[in-house]
Short mmCIF file of C-alpha atoms in Angstrom, two decimals:
data_model
loop_
_atom_site.label_atom_id
_atom_site.label_comp_id
_atom_site.label_asym_id
_atom_site.label_seq_id
_atom_site.Cartn_x
_atom_site.Cartn_y
_atom_site.Cartn_z
CA GLU A 1 124.90 96.02 127.06
CA ALA A 2 123.81 93.35 124.55
CA GLY A 3 121.61 94.45 121.73
CA VAL A 4 119.09 92.04 120.05
CA THR A 5 120.76 88.88 118.80
CA GLN A 6 119.47 86.45 116.22
CA PHE A 7 120.64 82.53 115.29
CA PRO A 8 121.62 82.06 112.59
CA SER A 9 122.57 84.89 110.51
CA HIS A 10 121.99 82.93 107.32
CA SER A 11 120.08 79.66 106.47
CA VAL A 12 119.48 77.81 103.43
CA ILE A 13 116.64 74.99 102.99
CA GLU A 14 115.06 72.72 100.74
CA LYS A 15 111.55 73.58 100.02
CA GLY A 16 109.46 71.13 102.31
CA GLN A 17 112.21 71.29 105.47
CA THR A 18 111.52 73.19 108.50
CA VAL A 19 113.61 76.22 109.66
CA THR A 20 113.45 77.55 113.02
CA LEU A 21 114.93 80.94 113.84
CA ARG A 22 115.83 81.84 117.27
CA CYS A 23 115.94 85.70 118.73
CA ASP A 24 117.39 87.14 121.99
CA PRO A 25 116.07 90.27 122.82
CA ILE A 26 117.65 93.61 125.08
CA SER A 27 117.75 92.36 129.32
CA GLY A 28 114.45 93.40 130.65
CA HIS A 29 112.64 93.99 127.49
CA ASP A 30 109.34 92.51 127.54
CA ASN A 31 108.01 93.49 124.12
CA LEU A 32 109.28 91.53 121.35
CA TYR A 33 108.40 91.65 117.41
CA TRP A 34 109.25 89.79 114.67
CA TYR A 35 109.43 91.30 111.19
CA ARG A 36 110.14 89.97 107.55
CA ARG A 37 111.42 91.65 104.56
CA VAL A 38 111.15 89.71 100.97
CA MET A 39 113.31 90.43 98.42
CA GLY A 40 111.87 94.12 96.75
CA LYS A 41 109.27 94.92 99.80
CA GLU A 42 109.22 96.91 102.62
CA ILE A 43 109.75 95.12 105.96
CA LYS A 44 106.81 93.87 107.42
CA PHE A 45 105.19 92.71 110.98
CA LEU A 46 104.63 89.30 111.42
CA LEU A 47 103.60 89.39 115.28
CA HIS A 48 104.21 90.83 118.96
CA PHE A 49 104.91 89.11 122.17
CA VAL A 50 104.76 90.77 125.31
CA LYS A 51 106.89 88.54 127.89
CA GLU A 52 105.63 85.21 127.04
CA SER A 53 102.17 85.94 125.83
CA LYS A 54 101.04 86.67 121.99
CA GLN A 55 99.37 90.24 121.68
CA ASP A 56 98.81 90.00 117.69
CA GLU A 57 99.81 87.65 115.60
CA SER A 58 97.74 89.66 112.58
CA GLY A 59 100.85 89.54 110.43
CA MET A 60 101.72 85.89 110.33
CA PRO A 61 100.95 84.82 106.78
CA ASN A 62 99.36 81.29 107.38
CA ASN A 63 99.78 78.65 109.78
CA ARG A 64 103.04 77.15 108.69
CA PHE A 65 104.41 79.78 110.85
CA LEU A 66 104.77 79.35 114.68
CA ALA A 67 106.34 81.62 117.38
CA GLU A 68 106.75 80.53 120.59
CA ARG A 69 108.46 82.72 123.79
CA THR A 70 108.71 79.98 126.81
CA GLY A 71 109.69 82.05 129.66
CA GLY A 72 109.31 85.12 128.43
CA THR A 73 112.73 85.11 127.49
CA TYR A 74 114.13 83.94 123.89
CA SER A 75 111.92 83.49 120.82
CA THR A 76 111.96 81.15 118.42
CA LEU A 77 110.35 81.34 114.91
CA LYS A 78 109.66 78.04 112.80
CA VAL A 79 108.63 77.41 109.38
CA GLN A 80 107.40 73.99 109.04
CA PRO A 81 107.09 73.04 105.75
CA ALA A 82 109.48 76.01 104.12
CA GLU A 83 108.12 77.05 100.80
CA LEU A 84 109.89 79.16 98.03
CA GLU A 85 108.26 82.35 99.15
CA ASP A 86 109.13 82.15 102.92
CA SER A 87 112.77 83.49 101.78
CA GLY A 88 113.72 87.10 102.68
CA VAL A 89 115.23 88.67 106.11
CA TYR A 90 113.50 87.92 109.35
CA PHE A 91 114.15 90.50 112.00
CA CYS A 92 113.47 90.29 115.17
CA ALA A 93 113.15 93.38 117.48
CA SER A 94 112.89 94.50 121.25
CA SER A 95 111.62 97.36 123.50
CA GLN A 96 110.41 98.27 126.76
CA VAL A 97 107.36 100.33 125.94
CA PRO A 98 105.32 98.90 122.58
CA GLY A 99 105.32 101.36 119.68
CA THR A 100 108.21 103.42 120.60
CA GLU A 101 111.91 102.59 120.45
CA ALA A 102 112.41 99.64 119.03
CA PHE A 103 115.57 98.04 118.53
CA PHE A 104 116.66 95.38 115.95
CA GLY A 105 118.89 92.28 115.61
CA GLN A 106 120.58 91.86 112.60
CA GLY A 107 118.20 89.44 111.23
CA THR A 108 118.26 85.89 110.00
CA ARG A 109 118.65 85.49 106.06
CA LEU A 110 116.38 82.23 104.92
CA THR A 111 116.47 81.50 101.66
CA VAL A 112 114.16 78.29 100.30
CA VAL A 113 115.21 76.38 97.07
CA GLN B 1 97.99 101.63 98.39
CA LYS B 2 100.63 101.72 100.94
CA GLU B 3 100.13 103.15 104.30
CA VAL B 4 103.68 104.70 104.18
CA GLU B 5 105.23 105.73 100.89
CA GLN B 6 108.98 106.12 100.71
CA ASP B 7 110.69 107.16 97.23
CA PRO B 8 113.54 104.21 97.16
CA GLY B 9 116.11 106.06 95.21
CA PRO B 10 119.07 105.76 94.55
CA LEU B 11 119.88 109.19 95.94
CA SER B 12 123.17 110.12 95.05
CA VAL B 13 125.34 113.10 96.61
CA PRO B 14 128.43 114.79 97.10
CA GLU B 15 130.48 114.91 100.61
CA GLY B 16 129.28 117.54 102.79
CA ALA B 17 126.00 118.01 100.66
CA ILE B 18 122.34 118.41 102.96
CA VAL B 19 120.18 115.47 102.45
CA SER B 20 116.23 115.42 102.43
CA LEU B 21 114.47 112.21 103.24
CA ASN B 22 111.38 111.91 102.97
CA CYS B 23 108.09 109.97 103.57
CA THR B 24 104.31 109.62 103.69
CA TYR B 25 101.71 108.52 104.78
CA SER B 26 98.04 107.99 105.20
CA ASN B 27 96.48 107.08 108.51
CA SER B 28 96.27 109.55 110.47
CA ALA B 29 96.37 108.09 113.87
CA PHE B 30 100.06 107.43 113.54
CA GLN B 31 101.58 109.37 116.41
CA TYR B 32 105.34 107.67 117.06
CA PHE B 33 107.77 108.22 114.08
CA MET B 34 111.47 106.61 113.75
CA TRP B 35 114.32 106.42 111.22
CA TYR B 36 116.37 103.64 111.16
CA ARG B 37 119.61 103.36 108.93
CA GLN B 38 120.77 99.75 107.66
CA TYR B 39 123.95 99.03 106.21
CA SER B 40 124.26 96.09 103.87
CA ARG B 41 123.37 93.05 105.43
CA LYS B 42 123.15 94.50 108.72
CA GLY B 43 119.99 95.03 111.20
CA PRO B 44 117.85 98.85 111.18
CA GLU B 45 119.76 100.77 113.68
CA LEU B 46 117.93 103.46 115.66
CA LEU B 47 118.74 106.66 114.46
CA MET B 48 116.03 109.10 115.31
CA TYR B 49 112.57 108.74 117.12
CA THR B 50 109.70 111.49 117.72
CA TYR B 51 106.68 111.76 119.44
CA SER B 52 104.18 113.61 117.14
CA SER B 53 104.41 116.78 115.24
CA GLY B 54 107.83 119.16 115.75
CA ASN B 55 111.24 119.06 115.00
CA LYS B 56 113.96 116.83 116.83
CA GLU B 57 117.47 117.32 116.19
CA ASP B 58 120.90 115.28 116.94
CA GLY B 59 124.41 115.64 116.03
CA ARG B 60 124.50 116.73 112.32
CA PHE B 61 120.40 114.60 112.09
CA THR B 62 117.22 116.63 112.05
CA ALA B 63 114.04 114.62 112.04
CA GLN B 64 110.72 116.86 111.25
CA VAL B 65 107.21 115.61 111.52
CA ASP B 66 104.36 117.32 110.00
CA LYS B 67 101.04 115.92 111.10
CA SER B 68 98.66 118.48 108.99
CA SER B 69 100.65 116.85 105.71
CA LYS B 70 101.18 113.25 106.83
CA TYR B 71 104.76 114.33 105.98
CA ILE B 72 107.92 113.40 107.59
CA SER B 73 111.50 114.33 107.02
CA LEU B 74 115.15 113.51 107.94
CA PHE B 75 118.02 115.88 107.46
CA ILE B 76 121.54 115.04 107.20
CA ARG B 77 123.72 117.67 107.34
CA ASP B 78 127.68 117.79 106.14
CA SER B 79 126.88 114.12 104.95
CA GLN B 80 129.82 111.63 104.96
CA PRO B 81 130.65 108.85 103.21
CA SER B 82 129.81 106.93 106.33
CA ASP B 83 126.11 107.92 105.67
CA SER B 84 126.13 105.89 102.96
CA ALA B 85 123.16 103.23 103.66
CA THR B 86 119.33 102.64 103.39
CA TYR B 87 117.18 105.05 105.70
CA LEU B 88 113.62 103.68 106.22
CA CYS B 89 111.14 105.51 107.91
CA ALA B 90 108.90 103.80 110.74
CA MET B 91 106.01 104.69 112.14
CA SER B 92 103.36 103.19 114.63
CA ASP B 93 99.83 103.87 116.33
CA LEU B 94 100.04 102.89 119.48
CA HIS B 95 96.42 103.28 120.80
CA GLY B 96 95.61 101.49 117.63
CA SER B 97 92.64 98.49 118.00
CA SER B 98 95.13 96.07 119.05
CA ASN B 99 97.65 98.08 120.97
CA THR B 100 100.80 96.60 119.63
CA GLY B 101 102.62 99.32 118.51
CA LYS B 102 103.40 97.49 115.74
CA LEU B 103 105.96 99.57 113.28
CA ILE B 104 104.84 100.31 109.88
CA PHE B 105 107.41 100.73 107.32
CA GLY B 106 108.20 102.54 104.33
CA GLN B 107 110.55 101.02 101.56
CA GLY B 108 113.48 102.42 102.52
CA THR B 109 115.63 105.37 100.52
CA THR B 110 119.13 104.07 99.34
CA LEU B 111 122.03 106.81 99.97
CA GLN B 112 125.17 106.90 98.68
CA VAL B 113 127.32 110.12 99.68
CA LYS B 114 130.71 109.96 97.06
CA PRO B 115 134.01 111.65 98.64
#
């Protein structure tokens, strides 16, 4: 069974540009989460999808971040325009039941220069 | 104050030692407790998952939860060099106001097991 996959694994962009991260959850997992780890800090929650609906987006930093999950399958996280403080590792996770066993992807390392 | 506190280490032990990793938390509503292992440049890998208080054992790994003290532990017996990684505790309150089951993470403890 394939795990959670994320693309790209690494992205370097200039301040002001747009970047789109993609996450493919484990098949059958309705719950999809985005998390972020900035340097020296703990992994922090960004938002939660149940199928195609946003259940909780309380962790999204600001309106430069837009997440979608069309059709309840894969999800994208767009940052537009990117700022220096957006640099970090963005993780996607999926689970069958919310709050329980969540499986993580390998992460996308975003560097804004 | 952070909701979850975890000593970042680093923690260095000789091969074969028993390793004890710990986290404390402040939110008494947390009910689900997880330990993840993360190798460099990889995503967190779920090691152990415990609901409420008690112990859970899986091979060389034992997870303990003491809700009265708001304290969780992960023990690794007969530690191996391949156990060298960052260990993250995480917890959730499934029945919180948002019912989202989002995970709250500790900062992670870096463990090095020397041959």
